[in-house]
C-alpha cells in the first residue's frame, strides 16, 4: 500500500483528481439534500405549484452551473491563497489581474477574427493560445505589481500594503479602460462568435425526466481548470521550487538562512498566482462573452471569500471553498425566488457571498480546512 | 527642496508678514473670483487663504476674526455671484466631515473601514424615506407613482432627523461592529467592504416586496427644511442685490443655507475629534492602533473601544447623509458605491492619517482635483478636439482622439495613483499628525 501511495502517478494525478471528485460529490450531495429538505418543509406554503417537484426539476442544471462557476472561483482563489500563504497579505489587485487576463484573451481572439484566421483555425487551438497569452500577461503583470507597489512596503504595518493594493486595483481598472478607449474607442470587449461552444451535449439519464444538458464551454472550463489544478498541485508538492515556496510560507527568515532566495520565490508565487488568475479570466470571458474593465470586482471578492471559506493559505481549501461558494451561489440564484415567491431573487446572490464570508469569519476564522495559526504580525 | 520651504516658512512668519500675506490673499482672491468667476487660479488663491490663516503665526483672535469673515461673509457673497463655487465648497464640506469621521476609525483607532459610505447611505436614506412621499408609495410599483401622494412629515422634521441620522448611523456602526470587530485588520477591511456593498445592493433592490427605496431610480423629491422667515431674509436679499448684480433667488439662498449648515457640522466634528484625540478614549484608540496585545494587557476594553470608534466615525457620516439628501432632494444607490468609500479613504491618506487639519486639506484637495481640475482638463481636451491642432512630433491630430477619453471620468485612476504613491513615499500624509511627527523625530535620533 505504501509503495502505491508514493507512486508519483498516484500522488500527483490520481489523488488530486479523486479529491476533487470527492469535494464535488460531497458538496453537491449535501446541498441537494438540504434544498430538498427545505422544499418538503415549505411545501404546504406554496399552493400554485408543487415545490418539491419544481425543486427536483431544475436541480441537475443548478448543480452543473454551480460546479462550473465554482471551478472559476477556485482558480482565482488559488492566487489569493498562495500570496497570503507567503506574504500574509491580501492581494487586493488580484481581481484586476484576473480581468486583464480575460481582456487580453478576448482581444487576441478578436484579433484573429479581424485577420480572418478565426474561422479557419481549430477552435481549441484558439482557446489554448488565448489562455496561454492571458497567463503570460497576467503573470508578468502580477510580478511587476509586486515589484512596484508591494516590495518597498515589506515589513511595514499590515494595513499599508493593503491600502497600496487597493490603490493598485483602482489604478489598473482605469488604466485598462484608458488603454482600451484610446485604442478601440470602446471599453467593453465582446467575445467574437466562433466554434461550437454554445452548443449543448445532451445526456439522457434513465430515471430523470429531462435529459442533462452540458454546455460545451462548461465542459471545457472544468476540463482546463482541472488540468491546471493538477499541474499546480505537482508544482507545489512535487518540485524543488514548490518546496521552496512552502518553506518561505512557513518561515521566511529561516528559509532565507537555508539559502533560499526569498525575493525570487515571492516573485514566482506572484507569477503562478497571476498566471492562474489570467487563465481563469480567459475561461470566465468564454462563459460571460462580454467583459469590461470593472468585471473583476465581484468574482475577485467571491474568490477571496472562497479562499477564506476553505482556510486561507491552504491550496486544497481554496478548491473546496471555490466549489462550495459556486454551488451556494447557483442555489441561491435559482431557488431564492422560488422559495420566497418572487419577493427576493437572483439579485441577492452577491450578498449571499458576503453573508457567508462574515459567518465563516465569525464562527471559524481559520476556514474549513485551515489550522488555527497564531497571528504572525 | 525641503529646506527651501522651511526657510520660506520661517521668513513668512517674521514681523508683519503673516498678516500681510493672509489679508493680501483674501483681498486678491476675493477680487479675482469676483471678476472672473470661472477661473481655477482665482479659486485656488482664495482657497489658499484659509490654509495660510491656519498655518501662519497670527494672534488667535485675529485668526478667528479672519476665518469668520471669510466663511460667513466673503464665501457666501461670492457663492451667490457664482453658484458653482458654493457647490464646490459644499462638497468640500461634506467630504471633509466624512473624512473626519473616517479618520477617527482609521487614523485614531487603526481599523481599516472600506465600507464607510454605507453609514452615509443610512443617514441619507433615513431622511429620504421619511422626508419624501415614499411612505405613502410603499405598495405601488416603482416609477408608477399614483397622483395625490402626500409628504408624510412636515419639512421641519429635518432638524429632528439631523440628530436621528447620527443615532441611526451609530447604531448601524455598532450592529456591524459587534460581530466583526474581533477580526484581524485585513479581514475587517474586507468585511466592511462587503457591508458597504450589502447596503448598496439592498438600496438597489428593496423596491420589492415593499417599495422602500424605490430601487435604482432613487427617491425624489425629498423635502428641504424651511428657510428663515421673511423678515430676516428680505433685508439680506436687498442688501446683496447690488453686490452680486442680480436679485438672489430662494434656490441660491438654499445653497448658502446648506453651506452654512455643513460648516456648523464640520465645526462640531472638528471640536469632537480634537477633544477625543487626547481624551481617555482617544489614548485608548492610539494604544489599540499601535499594539493590540499590549493594549489588552493594559486593561483597555478592546471590543468596547473599537465599537466606540466605529459608532463615532459612523455618526459623522450619518449626519452628513441627512444633510446631503435634503440638499440634493434626491438619493440613489449609485451615490453610495465602493468608489465613494475609496474616495474618502484617499482624502484621509493624502492629508495624513490621524491628522485633523490633514484630512480637511485632503478632502479639499481631492474635491478640487475631482470636480475642477479634471473637469477643466476635460473641457480643454474637447476644445482641442474641435480645433485643427496637431501634436507636433508624432503628428497626431487632436481631432482623432477617441471621444471616450474624458478625464473627468478617471477618478479611479487618480485615487489609485494617490494611494499607491502616498503609501510608498509618504505614508504619514502631506500634513502629518503631531503624534506621528514626534514618533518620526524619535526614530531619527
Coordinates of N, CA and C in Angstrom, one line a residue, chain A residues 84 88-90 92 148-150 152-153 158-168 170-175 177-178 181-182 185-187 294 297-298 301 304 308 312 342-345 347-348 350-351 354-355 357-358 361-362 365 373 375, chain B residues 106 110-112 114 176 179-180 182-191 193-195 197-202 205-206 208-209 338-339 342-343 345 349 353 401-406 409-417 419-420 423-424 427:
Chain A
X84 N -1.3 34.9 0.1 CA -1.5 35.1 1.5 C -0.6 34.1 2.3
X88 N 1.3 36.8 3.9 CA 0.3 37.2 4.9 C -0.3 38.5 4.5
X89 N -0.8 38.6 3.3 CA -1.2 39.9 2.8 C -2.3 39.6 1.7
X90 N -3.4 40.4 1.8 CA -4.5 40.2 0.8 C -4.1 41.0 -0.4
X92 N -5.2 42.6 -3.0 CA -6.5 43.2 -3.5 C -6.5 43.3 -5.0
X148 N 6.7 46.9 -7.9 CA 6.5 48.3 -7.8 C 5.8 48.7 -6.5
X149 N 4.7 48.0 -6.2 CA 3.8 48.5 -5.2 C 3.9 47.8 -3.8
X150 N 4.4 46.5 -3.8 CA 4.4 45.8 -2.6 C 5.8 45.6 -2.0
X152 N 8.5 47.6 -1.8 CA 9.0 48.6 -0.9 C 8.3 48.6 0.4
X153 N 7.2 48.0 0.5 CA 6.4 48.1 1.8 C 6.5 46.9 2.7
X158 N 0.6 46.1 8.7 CA -0.2 45.3 7.8 C -1.1 46.1 6.9
X159 N -1.6 47.2 7.3 CA -2.6 48.0 6.5 C -2.0 48.7 5.4
X160 N -0.7 49.0 5.5 CA 0.0 49.8 4.5 C 0.0 49.1 3.1
X161 N 0.5 47.9 3.0 CA 0.5 47.2 1.7 C -1.0 47.0 1.3
X162 N -1.9 46.8 2.2 CA -3.3 46.5 1.8 C -3.8 47.8 1.1
X163 N -3.6 49.0 1.6 CA -4.0 50.2 1.0 C -3.4 50.4 -0.3
X164 N -2.1 50.1 -0.4 CA -1.4 50.2 -1.7 C -2.0 49.2 -2.7
X165 N -2.4 48.0 -2.3 CA -3.0 47.1 -3.2 C -4.4 47.6 -3.7
X166 N -5.1 48.2 -2.8 CA -6.4 48.8 -3.2 C -6.2 49.9 -4.2
X167 N -5.2 50.7 -4.0 CA -4.8 51.7 -4.9 C -4.5 51.2 -6.3
X168 N -3.7 50.1 -6.2 CA -3.2 49.5 -7.5 C -4.4 48.9 -8.2
X170 N -7.5 50.0 -8.2 CA -8.3 51.1 -8.8 C -7.5 51.6 -10.0
X171 N -6.2 51.7 -9.8 CA -5.4 52.3 -10.9 C -5.5 51.4 -12.1
X172 N -5.4 50.0 -11.9 CA -5.5 49.1 -13.1 C -6.8 49.2 -13.8
X173 N -7.9 49.3 -13.0 CA -9.2 49.3 -13.7 C -9.3 50.5 -14.7
X174 N -8.9 51.7 -14.2 CA -9.0 52.8 -15.1 C -7.9 52.8 -16.1
X175 N -6.7 52.3 -15.8 CA -5.7 52.2 -16.8 C -6.1 51.4 -18.0
X177 N -9.1 50.7 -18.8 CA -10.2 51.5 -19.6 C -9.6 52.5 -20.5
X178 N -8.5 53.2 -19.9 CA -7.9 54.2 -20.7 C -7.3 53.6 -22.0
X181 N -10.0 52.5 -24.4 CA -10.7 53.6 -25.1 C -9.8 54.4 -26.0
X182 N -8.5 54.4 -25.7 CA -7.6 55.1 -26.7 C -7.4 54.3 -27.9
X185 N -11.6 52.8 -28.8 CA -12.7 53.7 -28.6 C -13.9 53.2 -27.9
X186 N -13.7 52.0 -27.3 CA -14.9 51.3 -26.7 C -14.3 50.5 -25.6
X187 N -14.8 50.6 -24.4 CA -14.1 49.8 -23.3 C -14.9 48.5 -22.9
X294 N -14.2 46.7 -15.3 CA -14.7 46.6 -13.9 C -15.2 45.2 -13.5
X297 N -14.2 42.8 -10.1 CA -14.5 43.1 -8.7 C -15.3 42.0 -8.0
X298 N -16.4 41.6 -8.5 CA -17.2 40.6 -7.8 C -16.6 39.2 -7.8
X301 N -13.9 39.3 -5.3 CA -14.3 39.2 -3.9 C -14.8 37.8 -3.5
X304 N -12.0 35.5 -3.1 CA -11.4 35.8 -1.8 C -12.2 35.1 -0.7
X308 N -11.1 32.2 2.0 CA -11.2 32.3 3.4 C -12.1 31.1 3.9
X312 N -7.6 30.2 4.5 CA -6.6 30.9 3.6 C -5.2 30.4 3.8
X342 N -40.9 35.0 -5.3 CA -40.5 36.1 -6.2 C -40.2 37.4 -5.4
X343 N -40.3 37.4 -4.1 CA -40.0 38.6 -3.3 C -38.5 38.9 -3.4
X344 N -37.7 37.9 -3.2 CA -36.2 38.1 -3.3 C -35.8 37.2 -4.5
X345 N -34.9 37.7 -5.3 CA -34.5 36.9 -6.5 C -33.0 36.8 -6.6
X347 N -30.8 38.7 -7.7 CA -30.0 39.9 -7.4 C -29.4 39.9 -6.1
X348 N -29.8 39.0 -5.2 CA -29.2 38.9 -3.9 C -28.1 37.9 -3.8
X350 N -25.1 38.2 -4.8 CA -23.8 38.8 -4.4 C -23.8 39.0 -2.8
X351 N -24.9 39.3 -2.3 CA -25.0 39.5 -0.8 C -24.7 38.1 -0.1
X354 N -21.1 37.5 0.7 CA -20.6 38.3 1.8 C -21.2 37.8 3.1
X355 N -22.4 37.4 3.1 CA -23.0 36.8 4.3 C -22.2 35.6 4.7
X357 N -19.1 34.9 4.0 CA -17.8 35.4 4.4 C -17.9 35.8 5.9
X358 N -18.9 36.6 6.2 CA -19.0 37.1 7.6 C -19.2 36.0 8.5
X361 N -16.1 33.9 9.0 CA -15.1 34.6 9.8 C -15.4 34.7 11.3
X362 N -16.7 34.7 11.6 CA -17.1 34.8 13.0 C -17.0 33.4 13.6
X365 N -12.8 31.4 11.9 CA -11.9 32.3 11.0 C -10.8 31.5 10.3
X373 N -3.8 29.1 13.2 CA -2.4 29.6 13.3 C -2.3 30.9 14.1
X375 N -1.3 34.5 14.9 CA -1.1 35.6 14.0 C 0.4 36.0 14.1
Chain B
X106 N -10.0 55.0 11.1 CA -8.7 54.6 10.6 C -7.5 55.2 11.3
X110 N -7.1 52.9 14.1 CA -6.3 51.9 13.2 C -7.1 50.8 12.7
X111 N -8.5 51.0 12.5 CA -9.3 50.0 11.9 C -9.6 50.4 10.4
X112 N -9.2 49.6 9.5 CA -9.5 50.0 8.1 C -10.9 49.7 7.7
X114 N -13.5 49.9 4.8 CA -13.7 50.1 3.4 C -15.1 50.3 3.0
X176 N -22.9 46.5 13.0 CA -21.8 45.8 12.1 C -20.6 45.4 13.0
X179 N -20.3 41.8 15.6 CA -19.8 40.5 15.2 C -18.4 40.6 14.7
X180 N -18.0 41.7 14.0 CA -16.8 41.6 13.2 C -15.5 42.2 13.8
X182 N -13.8 41.5 16.3 CA -12.8 40.7 16.8 C -11.8 40.2 15.8
X183 N -12.2 40.5 14.5 CA -11.3 40.1 13.4 C -10.0 40.9 13.3
X184 N -9.1 40.3 12.6 CA -7.8 41.0 12.4 C -8.0 42.1 11.4
X185 N -7.1 43.0 11.3 CA -7.2 44.2 10.5 C -7.6 44.0 9.1
X186 N -6.9 43.1 8.4 CA -7.2 42.9 6.9 C -8.5 42.2 6.7
X187 N -8.9 41.3 7.5 CA -10.2 40.7 7.4 C -11.3 41.7 7.6
X188 N -11.1 42.5 8.6 CA -12.0 43.5 8.9 C -12.3 44.4 7.7
X189 N -11.2 44.8 7.0 CA -11.3 45.6 5.8 C -12.2 45.0 4.8
X190 N -12.0 43.7 4.6 CA -12.8 43.0 3.5 C -14.3 42.9 4.0
X191 N -14.5 42.7 5.3 CA -15.9 42.5 5.8 C -16.6 43.8 5.7
X193 N -16.0 46.2 3.6 CA -16.2 46.4 2.2 C -17.5 45.6 1.8
X194 N -17.6 44.4 2.2 CA -18.8 43.6 2.0 C -20.0 44.3 2.5
X195 N -19.9 44.8 3.7 CA -21.1 45.5 4.3 C -21.5 46.7 3.5
X197 N -21.2 47.0 0.3 CA -21.8 46.5 -0.9 C -23.2 46.0 -0.5
X198 N -23.4 45.4 0.6 CA -24.7 44.9 1.0 C -25.7 46.0 1.1
X199 N -25.3 47.1 1.7 CA -26.2 48.3 1.9 C -26.6 48.8 0.5
X200 N -25.6 48.9 -0.4 CA -25.9 49.4 -1.7 C -26.8 48.4 -2.5
X201 N -26.6 47.1 -2.4 CA -27.5 46.2 -3.1 C -28.9 46.2 -2.5
X202 N -28.9 46.4 -1.2 CA -30.3 46.5 -0.5 C -31.0 47.7 -1.0
X205 N -32.3 47.1 -4.4 CA -33.3 46.0 -4.6 C -34.5 46.0 -3.7
X206 N -34.5 46.9 -2.7 CA -35.7 46.9 -1.8 C -36.9 47.7 -2.3
X208 N -39.0 45.8 -3.9 CA -40.0 44.8 -3.7 C -39.5 43.9 -2.6
X209 N -40.2 43.2 -1.8 CA -41.7 43.1 -1.8 C -42.4 44.4 -1.4
X338 N -18.7 51.7 -3.9 CA -17.4 51.5 -3.3 C -16.4 52.6 -3.7
X339 N -16.6 53.2 -4.9 CA -15.7 54.3 -5.3 C -15.7 55.4 -4.3
X342 N -13.7 54.6 -1.3 CA -12.2 54.7 -1.5 C -11.9 56.2 -1.7
X343 N -12.8 57.0 -2.2 CA -12.5 58.4 -2.4 C -12.3 59.1 -1.0
X345 N -11.4 57.5 1.7 CA -10.1 56.9 2.2 C -8.9 57.7 1.6
X349 N -5.8 59.5 3.5 CA -4.4 59.0 3.3 C -3.6 60.2 2.8
X353 N -3.0 60.3 8.0 CA -3.8 59.5 8.9 C -3.7 60.1 10.3
X401 N -8.6 62.0 -31.6 CA -8.6 61.4 -30.2 C -10.0 60.9 -29.9
X402 N -10.0 59.7 -29.3 CA -11.2 59.0 -29.0 C -12.1 59.8 -28.1
X403 N -13.4 59.8 -28.4 CA -14.4 60.5 -27.6 C -14.6 59.9 -26.2
X404 N -14.1 58.7 -26.1 CA -14.3 58.0 -24.8 C -13.3 58.6 -23.7
X405 N -12.3 59.3 -24.2 CA -11.3 59.8 -23.3 C -11.8 61.1 -22.6
X406 N -12.3 61.0 -21.4 CA -12.9 62.1 -20.7 C -12.3 62.1 -19.3
X409 N -13.9 61.4 -15.9 CA -14.4 60.1 -15.5 C -13.3 59.2 -15.0
X410 N -12.1 59.7 -14.9 CA -11.0 58.8 -14.5 C -10.6 59.1 -13.0
X411 N -11.6 59.1 -12.2 CA -11.4 59.3 -10.8 C -10.6 58.2 -10.2
X412 N -11.0 57.0 -10.6 CA -10.3 55.8 -10.0 C -8.8 55.8 -10.3
X413 N -8.4 56.2 -11.5 CA -7.0 56.3 -11.8 C -6.3 57.2 -10.8
X414 N -7.0 58.4 -10.6 CA -6.4 59.4 -9.7 C -6.3 58.9 -8.3
X415 N -7.4 58.3 -7.8 CA -7.4 57.7 -6.4 C -6.3 56.6 -6.3
X416 N -6.2 55.8 -7.3 CA -5.3 54.7 -7.3 C -3.9 55.2 -7.2
X417 N -3.5 56.1 -8.1 CA -2.2 56.7 -8.1 C -1.9 57.3 -6.7
X419 N -3.1 56.7 -3.8 CA -3.0 55.8 -2.7 C -1.6 55.1 -2.8
X420 N -1.3 54.6 -4.0 CA 0.0 53.8 -4.1 C 1.2 54.7 -3.8
X423 N 1.5 55.6 -0.1 CA 1.9 54.5 0.7 C 3.4 54.3 0.6
X424 N 3.9 54.5 -0.6 CA 5.3 54.1 -0.9 C 6.2 55.3 -0.4
X427 N 3.9 57.7 3.8 CA 2.7 57.0 4.4 C 2.1 57.9 5.5

